N, CA, C and O atoms as a printed pandas DataFrame, in Angstrom:
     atom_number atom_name residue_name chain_id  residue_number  x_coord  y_coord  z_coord
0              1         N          UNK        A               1    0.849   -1.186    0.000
1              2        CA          UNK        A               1    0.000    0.000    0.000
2              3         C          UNK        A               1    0.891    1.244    0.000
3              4         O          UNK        A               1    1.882    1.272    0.729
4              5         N          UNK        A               2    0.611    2.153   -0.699
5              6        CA          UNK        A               2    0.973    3.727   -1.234
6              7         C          UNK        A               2    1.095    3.911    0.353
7              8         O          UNK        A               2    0.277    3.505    1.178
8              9         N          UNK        A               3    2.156    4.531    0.586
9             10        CA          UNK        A               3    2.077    6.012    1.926
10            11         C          UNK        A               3    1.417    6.828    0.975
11            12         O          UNK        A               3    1.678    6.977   -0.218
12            13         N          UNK        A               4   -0.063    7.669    2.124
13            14        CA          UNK        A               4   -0.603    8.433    1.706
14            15         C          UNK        A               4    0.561   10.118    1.842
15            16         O          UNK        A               4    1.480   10.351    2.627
16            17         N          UNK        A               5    0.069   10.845    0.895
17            18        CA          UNK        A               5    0.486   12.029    0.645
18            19         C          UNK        A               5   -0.185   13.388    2.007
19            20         O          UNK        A               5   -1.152   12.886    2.580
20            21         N          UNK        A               6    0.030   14.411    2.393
21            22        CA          UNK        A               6    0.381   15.035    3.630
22            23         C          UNK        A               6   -1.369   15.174    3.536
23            24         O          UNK        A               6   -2.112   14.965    4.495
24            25         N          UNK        A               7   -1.832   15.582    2.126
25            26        CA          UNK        A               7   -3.292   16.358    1.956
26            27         C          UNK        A               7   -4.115   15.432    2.518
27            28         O          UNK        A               7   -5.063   15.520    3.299
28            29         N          UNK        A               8   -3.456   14.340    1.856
29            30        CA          UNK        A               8   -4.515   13.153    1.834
30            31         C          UNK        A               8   -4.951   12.157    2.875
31            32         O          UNK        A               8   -5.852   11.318    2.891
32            33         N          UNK        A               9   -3.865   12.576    3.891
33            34        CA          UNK        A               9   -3.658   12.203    5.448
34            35         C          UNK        A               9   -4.634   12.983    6.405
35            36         O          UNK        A               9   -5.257   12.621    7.403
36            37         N          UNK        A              10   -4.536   14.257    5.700
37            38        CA          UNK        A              10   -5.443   15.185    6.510
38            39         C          UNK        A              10   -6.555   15.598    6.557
39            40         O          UNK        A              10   -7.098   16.245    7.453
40            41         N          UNK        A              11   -7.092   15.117    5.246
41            42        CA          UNK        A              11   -8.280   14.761    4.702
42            43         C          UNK        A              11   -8.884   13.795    5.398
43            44         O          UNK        A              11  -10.034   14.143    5.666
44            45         N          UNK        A              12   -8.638   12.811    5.781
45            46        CA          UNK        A              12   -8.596   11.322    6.285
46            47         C          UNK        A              12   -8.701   11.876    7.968
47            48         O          UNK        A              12   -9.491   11.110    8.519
48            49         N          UNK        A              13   -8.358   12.584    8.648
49            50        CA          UNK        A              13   -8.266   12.619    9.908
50            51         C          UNK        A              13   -9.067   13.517    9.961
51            52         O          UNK        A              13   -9.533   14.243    9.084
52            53         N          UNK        A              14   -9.285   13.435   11.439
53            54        CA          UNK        A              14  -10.342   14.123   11.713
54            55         C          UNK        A              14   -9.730   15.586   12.994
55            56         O          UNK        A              14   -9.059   15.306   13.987
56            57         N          UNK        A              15  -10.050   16.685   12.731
57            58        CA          UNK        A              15   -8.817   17.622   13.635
58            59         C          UNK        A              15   -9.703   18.198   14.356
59            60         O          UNK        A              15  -10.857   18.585   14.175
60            61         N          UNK        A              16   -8.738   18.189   15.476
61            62        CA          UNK        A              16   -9.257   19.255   16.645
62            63         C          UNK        A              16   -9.762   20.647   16.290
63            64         O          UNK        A              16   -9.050   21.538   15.829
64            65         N          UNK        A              17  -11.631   20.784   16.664
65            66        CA          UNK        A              17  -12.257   21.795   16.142
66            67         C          UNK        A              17  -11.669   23.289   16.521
67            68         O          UNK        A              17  -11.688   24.250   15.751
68            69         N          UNK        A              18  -11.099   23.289   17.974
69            70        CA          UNK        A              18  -10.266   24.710   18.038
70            71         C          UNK        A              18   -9.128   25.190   17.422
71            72         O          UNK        A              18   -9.029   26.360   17.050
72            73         N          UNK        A              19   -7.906   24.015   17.238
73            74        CA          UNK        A              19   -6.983   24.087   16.113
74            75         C          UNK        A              19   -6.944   23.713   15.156
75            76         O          UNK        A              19   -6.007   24.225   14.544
76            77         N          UNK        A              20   -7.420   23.112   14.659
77            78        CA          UNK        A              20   -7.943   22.826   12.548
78            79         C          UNK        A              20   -6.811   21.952   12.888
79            80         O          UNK        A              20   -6.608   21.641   11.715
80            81         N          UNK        A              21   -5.768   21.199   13.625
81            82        CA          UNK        A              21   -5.271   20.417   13.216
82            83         C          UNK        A              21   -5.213   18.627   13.913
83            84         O          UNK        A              21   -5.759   18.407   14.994
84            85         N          UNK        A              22   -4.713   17.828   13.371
85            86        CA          UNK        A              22   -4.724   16.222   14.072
86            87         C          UNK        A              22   -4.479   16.278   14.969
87            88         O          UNK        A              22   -3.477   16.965   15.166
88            89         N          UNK        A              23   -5.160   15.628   16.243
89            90        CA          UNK        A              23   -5.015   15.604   17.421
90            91         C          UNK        A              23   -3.582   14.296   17.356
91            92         O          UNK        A              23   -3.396   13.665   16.316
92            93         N          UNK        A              24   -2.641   14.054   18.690
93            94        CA          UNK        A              24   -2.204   13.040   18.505
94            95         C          UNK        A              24   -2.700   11.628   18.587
95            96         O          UNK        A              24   -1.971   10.639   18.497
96            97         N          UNK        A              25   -4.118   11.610   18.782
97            98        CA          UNK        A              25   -4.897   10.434   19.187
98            99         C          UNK        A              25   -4.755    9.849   17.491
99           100         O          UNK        A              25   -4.458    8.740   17.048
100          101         N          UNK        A              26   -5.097   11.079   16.851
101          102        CA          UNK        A              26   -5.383   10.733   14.709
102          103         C          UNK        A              26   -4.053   10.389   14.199
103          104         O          UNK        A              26   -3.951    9.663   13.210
104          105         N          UNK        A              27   -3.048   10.850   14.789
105          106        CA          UNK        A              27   -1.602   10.580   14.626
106          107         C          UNK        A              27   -1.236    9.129   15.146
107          108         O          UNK        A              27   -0.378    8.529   14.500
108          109         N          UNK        A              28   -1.611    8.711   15.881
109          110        CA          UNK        A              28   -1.069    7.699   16.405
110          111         C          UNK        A              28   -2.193    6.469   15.535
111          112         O          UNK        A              28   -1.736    5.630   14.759
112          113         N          UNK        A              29   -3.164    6.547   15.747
113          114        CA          UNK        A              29   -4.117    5.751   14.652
114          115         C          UNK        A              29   -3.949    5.729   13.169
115          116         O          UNK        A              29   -4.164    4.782   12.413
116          117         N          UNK        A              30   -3.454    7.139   12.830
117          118        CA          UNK        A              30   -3.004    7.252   11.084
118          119         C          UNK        A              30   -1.917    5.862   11.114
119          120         O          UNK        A              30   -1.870    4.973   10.263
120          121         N          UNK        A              31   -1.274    5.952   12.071
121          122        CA          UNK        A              31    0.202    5.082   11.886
122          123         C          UNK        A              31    0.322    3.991   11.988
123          124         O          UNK        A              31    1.119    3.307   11.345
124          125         N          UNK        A              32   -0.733    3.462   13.126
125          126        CA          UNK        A              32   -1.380    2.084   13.460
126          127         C          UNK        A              32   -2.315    1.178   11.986
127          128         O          UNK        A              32   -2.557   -0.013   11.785
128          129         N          UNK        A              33   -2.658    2.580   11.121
129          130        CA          UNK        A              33   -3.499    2.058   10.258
130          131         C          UNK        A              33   -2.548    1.899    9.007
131          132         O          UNK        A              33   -2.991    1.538    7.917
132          133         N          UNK        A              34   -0.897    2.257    9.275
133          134        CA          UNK        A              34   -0.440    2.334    8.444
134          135         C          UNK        A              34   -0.454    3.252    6.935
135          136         O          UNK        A              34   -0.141    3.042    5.763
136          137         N          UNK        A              35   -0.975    4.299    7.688
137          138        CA          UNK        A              35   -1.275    5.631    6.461
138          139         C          UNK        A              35    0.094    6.045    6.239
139          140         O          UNK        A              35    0.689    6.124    5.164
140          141         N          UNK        A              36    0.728    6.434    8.025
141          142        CA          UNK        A              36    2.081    7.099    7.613
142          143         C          UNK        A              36    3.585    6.058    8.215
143          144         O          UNK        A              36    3.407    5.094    8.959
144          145         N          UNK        A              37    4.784    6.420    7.803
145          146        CA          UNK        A              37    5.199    6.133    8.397
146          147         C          UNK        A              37    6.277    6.255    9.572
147          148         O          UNK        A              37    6.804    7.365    9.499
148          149         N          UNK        A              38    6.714    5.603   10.481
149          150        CA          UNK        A              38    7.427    6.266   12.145
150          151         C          UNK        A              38    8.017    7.697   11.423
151          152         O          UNK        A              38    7.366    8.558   12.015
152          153         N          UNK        A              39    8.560    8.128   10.833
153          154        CA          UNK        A              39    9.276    8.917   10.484
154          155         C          UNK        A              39    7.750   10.556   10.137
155          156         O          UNK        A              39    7.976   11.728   10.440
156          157         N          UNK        A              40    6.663   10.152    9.611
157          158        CA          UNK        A              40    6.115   11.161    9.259
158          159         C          UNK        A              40    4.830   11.153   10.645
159          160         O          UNK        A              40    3.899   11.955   10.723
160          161         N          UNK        A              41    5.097   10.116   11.544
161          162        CA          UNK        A              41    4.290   10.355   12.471
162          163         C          UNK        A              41    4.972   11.078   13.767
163          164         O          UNK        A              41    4.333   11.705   14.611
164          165         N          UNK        A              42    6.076   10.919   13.770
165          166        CA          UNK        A              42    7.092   11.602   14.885
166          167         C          UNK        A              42    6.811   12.887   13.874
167          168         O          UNK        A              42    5.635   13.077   14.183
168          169         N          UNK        A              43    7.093   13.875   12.893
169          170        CA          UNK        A              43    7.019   15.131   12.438
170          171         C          UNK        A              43    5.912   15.577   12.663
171          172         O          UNK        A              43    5.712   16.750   12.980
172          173         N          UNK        A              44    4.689   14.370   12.481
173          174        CA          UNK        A              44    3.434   15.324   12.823
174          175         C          UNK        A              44    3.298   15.546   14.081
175          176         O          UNK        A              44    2.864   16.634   14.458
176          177         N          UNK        A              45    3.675   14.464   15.052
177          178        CA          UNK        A              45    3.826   15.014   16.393
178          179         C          UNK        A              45    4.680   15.784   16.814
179          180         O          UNK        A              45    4.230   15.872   17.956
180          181         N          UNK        A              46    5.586   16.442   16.822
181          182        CA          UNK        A              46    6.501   17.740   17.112
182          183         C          UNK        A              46    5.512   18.833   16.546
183          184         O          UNK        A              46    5.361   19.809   17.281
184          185         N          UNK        A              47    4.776   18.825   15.288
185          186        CA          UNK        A              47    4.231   19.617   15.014
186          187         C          UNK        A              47    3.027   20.154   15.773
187          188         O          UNK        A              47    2.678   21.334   15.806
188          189         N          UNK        A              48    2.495   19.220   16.324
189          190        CA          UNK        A              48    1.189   19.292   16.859
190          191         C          UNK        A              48    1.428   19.653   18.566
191          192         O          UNK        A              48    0.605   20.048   19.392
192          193         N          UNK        A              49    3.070   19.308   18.738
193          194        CA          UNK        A              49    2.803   20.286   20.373
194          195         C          UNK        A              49    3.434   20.951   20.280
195          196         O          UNK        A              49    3.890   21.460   21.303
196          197         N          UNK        A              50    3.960   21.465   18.762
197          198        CA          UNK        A              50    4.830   22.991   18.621
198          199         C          UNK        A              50    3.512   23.911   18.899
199          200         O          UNK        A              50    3.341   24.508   19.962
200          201         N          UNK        A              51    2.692   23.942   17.907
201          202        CA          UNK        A              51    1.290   24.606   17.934
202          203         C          UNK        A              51    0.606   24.376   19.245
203          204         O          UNK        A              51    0.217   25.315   19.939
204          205         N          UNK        A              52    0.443   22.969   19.619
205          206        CA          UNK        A              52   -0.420   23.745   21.062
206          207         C          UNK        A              52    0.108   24.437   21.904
207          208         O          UNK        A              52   -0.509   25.240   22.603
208          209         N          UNK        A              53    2.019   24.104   21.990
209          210        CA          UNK        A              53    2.833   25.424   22.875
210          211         C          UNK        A              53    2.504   26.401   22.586
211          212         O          UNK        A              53    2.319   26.986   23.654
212          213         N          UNK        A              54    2.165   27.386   21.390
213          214        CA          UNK        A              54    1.912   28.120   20.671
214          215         C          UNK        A              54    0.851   28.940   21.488
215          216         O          UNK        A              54    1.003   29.877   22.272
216          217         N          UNK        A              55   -0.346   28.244   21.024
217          218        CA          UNK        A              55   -1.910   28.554   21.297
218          219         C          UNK        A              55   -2.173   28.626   22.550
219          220         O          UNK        A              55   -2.850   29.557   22.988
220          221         N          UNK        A              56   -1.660   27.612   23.372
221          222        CA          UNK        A              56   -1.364   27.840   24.691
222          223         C          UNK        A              56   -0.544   29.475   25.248
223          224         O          UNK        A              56   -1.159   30.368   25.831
224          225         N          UNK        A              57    0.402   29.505   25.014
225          226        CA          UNK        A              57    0.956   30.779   25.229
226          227         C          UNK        A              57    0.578   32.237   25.044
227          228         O          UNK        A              57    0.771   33.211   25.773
228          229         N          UNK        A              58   -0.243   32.066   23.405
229          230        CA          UNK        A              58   -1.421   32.960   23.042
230          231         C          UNK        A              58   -1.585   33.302   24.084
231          232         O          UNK        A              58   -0.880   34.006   24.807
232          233         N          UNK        A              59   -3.277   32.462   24.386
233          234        CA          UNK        A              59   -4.042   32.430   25.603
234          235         C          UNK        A              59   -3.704   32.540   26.432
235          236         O          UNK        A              59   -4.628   32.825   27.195
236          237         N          UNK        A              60   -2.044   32.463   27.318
237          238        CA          UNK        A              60   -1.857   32.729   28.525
238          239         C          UNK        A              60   -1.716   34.408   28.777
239          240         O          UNK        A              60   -2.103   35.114   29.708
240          241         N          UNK        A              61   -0.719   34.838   27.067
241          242        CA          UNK        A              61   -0.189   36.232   27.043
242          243         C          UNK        A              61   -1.944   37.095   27.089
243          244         O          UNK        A              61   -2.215   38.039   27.831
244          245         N          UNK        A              62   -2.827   36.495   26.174
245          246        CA          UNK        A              62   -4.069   37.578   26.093
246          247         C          UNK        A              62   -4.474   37.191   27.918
247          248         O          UNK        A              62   -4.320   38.360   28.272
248          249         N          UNK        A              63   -4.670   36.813   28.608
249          250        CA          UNK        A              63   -4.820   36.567   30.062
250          251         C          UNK        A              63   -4.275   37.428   31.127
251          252         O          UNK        A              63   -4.631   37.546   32.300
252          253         N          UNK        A              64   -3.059   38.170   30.267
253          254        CA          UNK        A              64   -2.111   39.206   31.208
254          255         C          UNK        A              64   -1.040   38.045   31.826
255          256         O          UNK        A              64   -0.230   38.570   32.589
256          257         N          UNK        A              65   -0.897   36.896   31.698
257          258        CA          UNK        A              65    0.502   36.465   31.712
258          259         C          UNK        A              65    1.358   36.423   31.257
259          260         O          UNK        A              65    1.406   36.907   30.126
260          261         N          UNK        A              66    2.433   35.891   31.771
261          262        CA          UNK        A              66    3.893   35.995   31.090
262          263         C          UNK        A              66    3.992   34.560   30.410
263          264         O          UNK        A              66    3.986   33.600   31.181
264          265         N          UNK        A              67    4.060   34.379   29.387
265          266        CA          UNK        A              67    4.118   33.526   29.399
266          267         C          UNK        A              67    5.604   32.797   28.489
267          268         O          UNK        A              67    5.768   31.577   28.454
């Protein structure tokens, strides 16, 4: 079976409605289902708690923290 392509992965998953993107629950199941492989499931995960560090920090700075 083809490794699916990045679109076509994301198409296929289903993303967290506050961040438009794969939760790691869809990451870890994409990989189990053999969509991606160790190599593009470790990138999507760095990616996915680069951004919630992110969004998180947002929300702490609009809060009046330091964050």
């Amino acid at each position: 079976m083809a490794k699916a392509t990045m679109a076509e992965l994301l198409a296929r998953l289903d993303s967290n409605p506050v961040t438009g993107i794969p939760t790691m629950q869809n990451i870890v199941d994409a990989y189990r289902a053999g969509l991606i492989d160790n190599n593009e499931a470790k990138r999507l995960q760095d990616s996915v708690t680069k951004r919630e560090k992110r969004i998180t920090d947002d929300y702490l700075r609009s809060q009046g923290y330091d964050a």
